[in-house]
Amino acid sequence: MSDVTHDALDYVPPLEVEEEVLYHAKTWLGKYVFCQDAKVIAIQYSVTAIGIGLVALVLSLLMRLQLGFPHEFDIIDPTNYLQFVTMHGMIMVVYLLTALFLGGFGNYLIPLMVGARDMVFPYVNMISFWVYFVAVMVLVASFFVPGGSTGAGWTLYPPQAISPGTPGVDAGIILMLVSLALFIIGFTMGGLNYVVTVLQARTRGLSLMRLPLTIWGIFMATVLALLAFPALFVSAIMMILDRTLETSFFMPAMISLGDQTSYDGGSPVLFQHLFWFFGHPEVYIVALPAFGIVSDLLSVHARKAIFGYRMMVWAIVAIGALSFVVWAHHMYVSGMNPYFGFFFATTTLIIAVPTAIKVYNWVLTLWRGNIRLTVPMMFAIGFIFTFINGGLTGLFLGNVTIDLPLSDTYFVVAHFHMVMAVSPVLVVFGAIYHWYPKITGKMLDDVLGKIHFWMTFLGTYAIYFPMHYLGFEGIPRRYFAYGDTAFMSDSSQDLNAAITVAAFVVATAQLFFLWNLFISYFRGREAGGNPWEATTLEWQTAHTPPRHGNFDELPLVYRWAYDFSVPGVEQDYIPQNVSPAEVEQMQQRVEPSSEQTTDEKP
Amino acid sequence: MSYALVILALILGVVVWWLLKQTFNLEPWAATASTDAVRTEGVRSPSTMIPLPPVKLALGVFLAVVTSLFALFISAYSIRMEYGDWRPMPEPVLLWVNSGILVLSSVFLQAGWSAAKRGSIATVRFGVAGGGALAIAFVVGQLLAWYQLTSGGYLISGNPANAFFYLITGVHALHLIGGLVALAKTVRRVWQSDDTAAMSLGVELCAVYWHYLLAVWVIVFGLMLST
């Protein structure tokens, strides 16, 4: 900053492109229901996603009761079990995590963090939410139709998904597929908005390389989703046709319940290819926003610039691109050519490289940082642990020879819950604790937050760590009851019971969280504009919560998002919109020796 | 999946190349914090902004999504084709007529767009209205072709080739119908005002979308002819 000449300091050039006129709602409906303000849409998305997510949580508890105590509780029958497995998986992956990260955090944070008044196409954004809402309603409706929801597993593999004998084959599967198709249409509208807003609505001075990593993560995840969701769309449409018009895209000739079906010559493996062509990028659609958000949480609460910002950006881009060439590692047991499997094992292990770069950089960001152990920071650090754990077992499953015996066992369940269920959810919690003060103007309660964190973090370990052992013993997933099976040790049932108890502890912890969200809204401490002393633009708004239009006057950006503990400046953070002239007027740091201990540059 | 992979590799290649071009060689942490950046970076400083109106960029992104969709359909088609029971469908002459109509429709919209740039309002109106009418004719023609085939006994559940034919032509027609909704708005605007400069963008977007759907149709139709 010292080389900036003085005459350049105070001059701010006028706008070269005029601002667009902001849309203002005139009716009550337009203001609160069919609202076009991205912040309101974000909250609508989040509430819907968390609501349906709680349904999925209850489903998992019912399954755990059955698995842990098969003889004590008679709440669900085998049909219910299959239905709950399916709905739990589908809701958590698509309707909760994807919608919450992109629809919720994306809508709230993109306009604020890039210094825009709103999304570029607010009307399309509003439609996007309502299509998503209808998709969720269709999904919920499938619980109540005759035959119930589908029980095909969240992968919906044909032929069993649409053959008699599978729960929900009458109407449940059709509603499921229609709901997915609607979700994709709704998401595409939102996704166009996110991409175009990041590219076209950045405020003056905000170059791509000055964007916070949160925006990078959400941006790249949106690009992935836009390109990958069509694969799910294609397979959903084709399966609806197979089910309703008896085409044979995926259905082979087969005898069902003693009768020859009218299907002939379809290819179930084709569905698997299409599904996982969407399914693997989907993992990163959920993970990349989590990566981005956690980078910002670590940086803010460690009062230190993110380590290796450029590397972090390129890692996000590289992971995004690579995620399209690893899909068949979900299909090692489909009877594929060994060379094909070898190729996908290789790409799978390659994608670990950029991911590992990110993990190292997170840890190095913490190193010699001035760590503030706030609740968001605890969740962020918890994420690193859980993600490493889940990622390491991914190296096992990525290899064909190790995957074959472990396939469809609890080892797989443990792996993907660690890496793409618990890890992103920890980030969701961290992000809510971090941004709740901006959204509501009130701080969340610290004690409740810490109880929530420790119960959730330790509890999820108690759930998923033992599952690795169950997997090694060869215990298959998706079974309603195991009975007396020779290869299962006696103690495995005790372990299952313990896991169930842990699951209930974790579920109880979420009550603390929900209570915290509720009570802090009314009784929480006033947050002020920038309680975490963060640098990014959303903390620099004139009002908290930000009003319609976000900023009084659009901010000018003079620096990147990570100017923490800058040498020579007393205040340990410099917001992005602070000009060099204002920095010169800031109080200078007194002792020059302290400069040597601050690590500014990555 | 190889078709889909090639297409996606191309799209992702463009994304990655563009991002690297933007981000390579920059030192975001360096103290370039000067008011220069305010002049040269970000959206309201045209020097680094993508020189496109947001709607145009949005259309580009949307076309990438649709490309992904059709590439996956075509991949599925080519994977399925290699199985022994594939019995290709005949292509009725009507499809050639429809193709011709779609080409004409595109030509009309192109004429409309050029006229909008020149500022001759009569040709713009002629172009967009004619293009729209021809597109409607194309959709009707496709329905007739379906009718001919179904009455000829080629039902959707008869053979995978039939199923793919109806599926892909149906999805293509649906995209065209979606485009017609946008075109209807443009037609109304073109009829209500004489300001060709203001309507130019709308006409251009429609024309680009029409050309794109024509290209998809040529590929899809070519694929069906060759199998």
mmCIF file of C-alpha atoms in Angstrom, chain B residues 70-186:
data_model
loop_
_atom_site.group_PDB
_atom_site.id
_atom_site.type_symbol
_atom_site.label_atom_id
_atom_site.label_comp_id
_atom_site.label_asym_id
_atom_site.label_seq_id
_atom_site.Cartn_x
_atom_site.Cartn_y
_atom_site.Cartn_z
ATOM 1 C CA PHE B 70 -29.100 -33.351 -25.605
ATOM 2 C CA ALA B 71 -25.558 -34.723 -25.438
ATOM 3 C CA LEU B 72 -26.752 -37.111 -22.745
ATOM 4 C CA PHE B 73 -29.779 -38.155 -24.795
ATOM 5 C CA ILE B 74 -27.550 -38.799 -27.782
ATOM 6 C CA SER B 75 -25.081 -40.729 -25.610
ATOM 7 C CA ALA B 76 -27.876 -42.894 -24.292
ATOM 8 C CA TYR B 77 -29.093 -43.370 -27.861
ATOM 9 C CA SER B 78 -25.708 -44.498 -29.107
ATOM 10 C CA ILE B 79 -25.125 -46.836 -26.148
ATOM 11 C CA ARG B 80 -28.545 -48.418 -26.603
ATOM 12 C CA MET B 81 -28.123 -48.689 -30.376
ATOM 13 C CA GLU B 82 -25.377 -51.263 -30.075
ATOM 14 C CA TYR B 83 -27.678 -53.881 -28.579
ATOM 15 C CA GLY B 84 -28.875 -56.595 -30.910
ATOM 16 C CA ASP B 85 -32.596 -55.875 -30.858
ATOM 17 C CA TRP B 86 -32.324 -52.364 -32.303
ATOM 18 C CA ARG B 87 -34.702 -52.060 -35.257
ATOM 19 C CA PRO B 88 -34.350 -48.623 -36.833
ATOM 20 C CA MET B 89 -37.474 -46.669 -37.710
ATOM 21 C CA PRO B 90 -38.238 -45.357 -41.178
ATOM 22 C CA GLU B 91 -37.937 -41.584 -41.497
ATOM 23 C CA PRO B 92 -41.094 -40.256 -43.154
ATOM 24 C CA VAL B 93 -40.626 -37.723 -45.964
ATOM 25 C CA LEU B 94 -42.509 -35.303 -43.763
ATOM 26 C CA LEU B 95 -39.450 -34.971 -41.548
ATOM 27 C CA TRP B 96 -37.512 -33.556 -44.506
ATOM 28 C CA VAL B 97 -40.295 -31.044 -45.068
ATOM 29 C CA ASN B 98 -40.238 -30.140 -41.373
ATOM 30 C CA SER B 99 -36.490 -29.679 -41.492
ATOM 31 C CA GLY B 100 -36.915 -27.294 -44.391
ATOM 32 C CA ILE B 101 -39.557 -25.352 -42.451
ATOM 33 C CA LEU B 102 -37.254 -25.067 -39.430
ATOM 34 C CA VAL B 103 -34.410 -23.797 -41.631
ATOM 35 C CA LEU B 104 -36.754 -21.177 -43.097
ATOM 36 C CA SER B 105 -37.897 -20.201 -39.627
ATOM 37 C CA SER B 106 -34.308 -19.611 -38.614
ATOM 38 C CA VAL B 107 -33.674 -17.601 -41.785
ATOM 39 C CA PHE B 108 -36.678 -15.386 -41.038
ATOM 40 C CA LEU B 109 -35.484 -14.645 -37.536
ATOM 41 C CA GLN B 110 -31.990 -13.956 -38.805
ATOM 42 C CA ALA B 111 -33.502 -11.502 -41.285
ATOM 43 C CA GLY B 112 -35.424 -9.909 -38.429
ATOM 44 C CA TRP B 113 -32.278 -9.531 -36.367
ATOM 45 C CA SER B 114 -30.307 -8.015 -39.247
ATOM 46 C CA ALA B 115 -33.178 -5.645 -39.936
ATOM 47 C CA ALA B 116 -33.264 -4.621 -36.281
ATOM 48 C CA LYS B 117 -29.607 -3.718 -36.501
ATOM 49 C CA ARG B 118 -30.254 -1.747 -39.705
ATOM 50 C CA GLY B 119 -33.351 -0.153 -38.218
ATOM 51 C CA SER B 120 -35.981 -1.191 -40.745
ATOM 52 C CA ILE B 121 -39.000 -1.944 -38.614
ATOM 53 C CA ALA B 122 -41.146 -3.478 -41.375
ATOM 54 C CA THR B 123 -38.612 -6.243 -42.015
ATOM 55 C CA VAL B 124 -38.247 -6.880 -38.278
ATOM 56 C CA ARG B 125 -41.985 -7.410 -37.964
ATOM 57 C CA PHE B 126 -42.039 -9.600 -41.066
ATOM 58 C CA GLY B 127 -39.059 -11.633 -39.807
ATOM 59 C CA VAL B 128 -40.218 -12.370 -36.273
ATOM 60 C CA ALA B 129 -43.840 -13.018 -37.195
ATOM 61 C CA GLY B 130 -42.874 -15.220 -40.147
ATOM 62 C CA GLY B 131 -40.281 -17.049 -38.060
ATOM 63 C CA GLY B 132 -42.851 -17.682 -35.354
ATOM 64 C CA ALA B 133 -45.478 -18.924 -37.793
ATOM 65 C CA LEU B 134 -42.976 -21.280 -39.416
ATOM 66 C CA ALA B 135 -41.908 -22.597 -36.024
ATOM 67 C CA ILE B 136 -45.533 -23.340 -35.201
ATOM 68 C CA ALA B 137 -45.788 -25.083 -38.573
ATOM 69 C CA PHE B 138 -42.737 -27.151 -37.648
ATOM 70 C CA VAL B 139 -44.273 -28.278 -34.364
ATOM 71 C CA VAL B 140 -47.526 -29.181 -36.153
ATOM 72 C CA GLY B 141 -45.498 -31.018 -38.770
ATOM 73 C CA GLN B 142 -43.705 -33.003 -36.078
ATOM 74 C CA LEU B 143 -47.054 -33.967 -34.580
ATOM 75 C CA LEU B 144 -48.216 -35.102 -38.029
ATOM 76 C CA ALA B 145 -45.064 -37.172 -38.405
ATOM 77 C CA TRP B 146 -45.779 -38.776 -35.021
ATOM 78 C CA TYR B 147 -49.312 -39.466 -36.162
ATOM 79 C CA GLN B 148 -48.109 -41.052 -39.410
ATOM 80 C CA LEU B 149 -45.674 -43.273 -37.554
ATOM 81 C CA THR B 150 -48.083 -44.372 -34.839
ATOM 82 C CA SER B 151 -50.766 -45.207 -37.390
ATOM 83 C CA GLY B 152 -48.083 -47.118 -39.284
ATOM 84 C CA GLY B 153 -47.694 -49.305 -36.210
ATOM 85 C CA TYR B 154 -44.499 -47.784 -34.842
ATOM 86 C CA LEU B 155 -45.611 -47.391 -31.246
ATOM 87 C CA ILE B 156 -43.406 -45.899 -28.563
ATOM 88 C CA SER B 157 -43.282 -49.182 -26.656
ATOM 89 C CA GLY B 158 -42.554 -51.206 -29.785
ATOM 90 C CA ASN B 159 -38.796 -50.898 -29.971
ATOM 91 C CA PRO B 160 -36.067 -48.843 -28.265
ATOM 92 C CA ALA B 161 -35.446 -47.038 -31.556
ATOM 93 C CA ASN B 162 -39.068 -45.886 -31.586
ATOM 94 C CA ALA B 163 -38.919 -44.837 -27.965
ATOM 95 C CA PHE B 164 -35.809 -42.751 -28.538
ATOM 96 C CA PHE B 165 -37.309 -41.185 -31.646
ATOM 97 C CA TYR B 166 -40.418 -39.999 -29.830
ATOM 98 C CA LEU B 167 -38.456 -38.959 -26.758
ATOM 99 C CA ILE B 168 -35.807 -36.872 -28.507
ATOM 100 C CA THR B 169 -38.147 -35.259 -31.046
ATOM 101 C CA GLY B 170 -40.556 -34.547 -28.191
ATOM 102 C CA VAL B 171 -37.919 -32.886 -26.023
ATOM 103 C CA HIS B 172 -36.722 -30.865 -29.006
ATOM 104 C CA ALA B 173 -40.248 -29.715 -29.790
ATOM 105 C CA LEU B 174 -40.810 -28.766 -26.146
ATOM 106 C CA HIS B 175 -37.740 -26.561 -26.242
ATOM 107 C CA LEU B 176 -39.066 -24.920 -29.395
ATOM 108 C CA ILE B 177 -42.437 -24.338 -27.742
ATOM 109 C CA GLY B 178 -40.656 -22.728 -24.804
ATOM 110 C CA GLY B 179 -38.861 -20.526 -27.303
ATOM 111 C CA LEU B 180 -42.202 -19.627 -28.883
ATOM 112 C CA VAL B 181 -43.364 -18.201 -25.553
ATOM 113 C CA ALA B 182 -40.350 -15.883 -25.523
ATOM 114 C CA LEU B 183 -40.856 -15.108 -29.198
ATOM 115 C CA ALA B 184 -44.501 -14.211 -28.593
ATOM 116 C CA LYS B 185 -43.379 -11.565 -26.113
ATOM 117 C CA THR B 186 -40.880 -10.232 -28.626
#
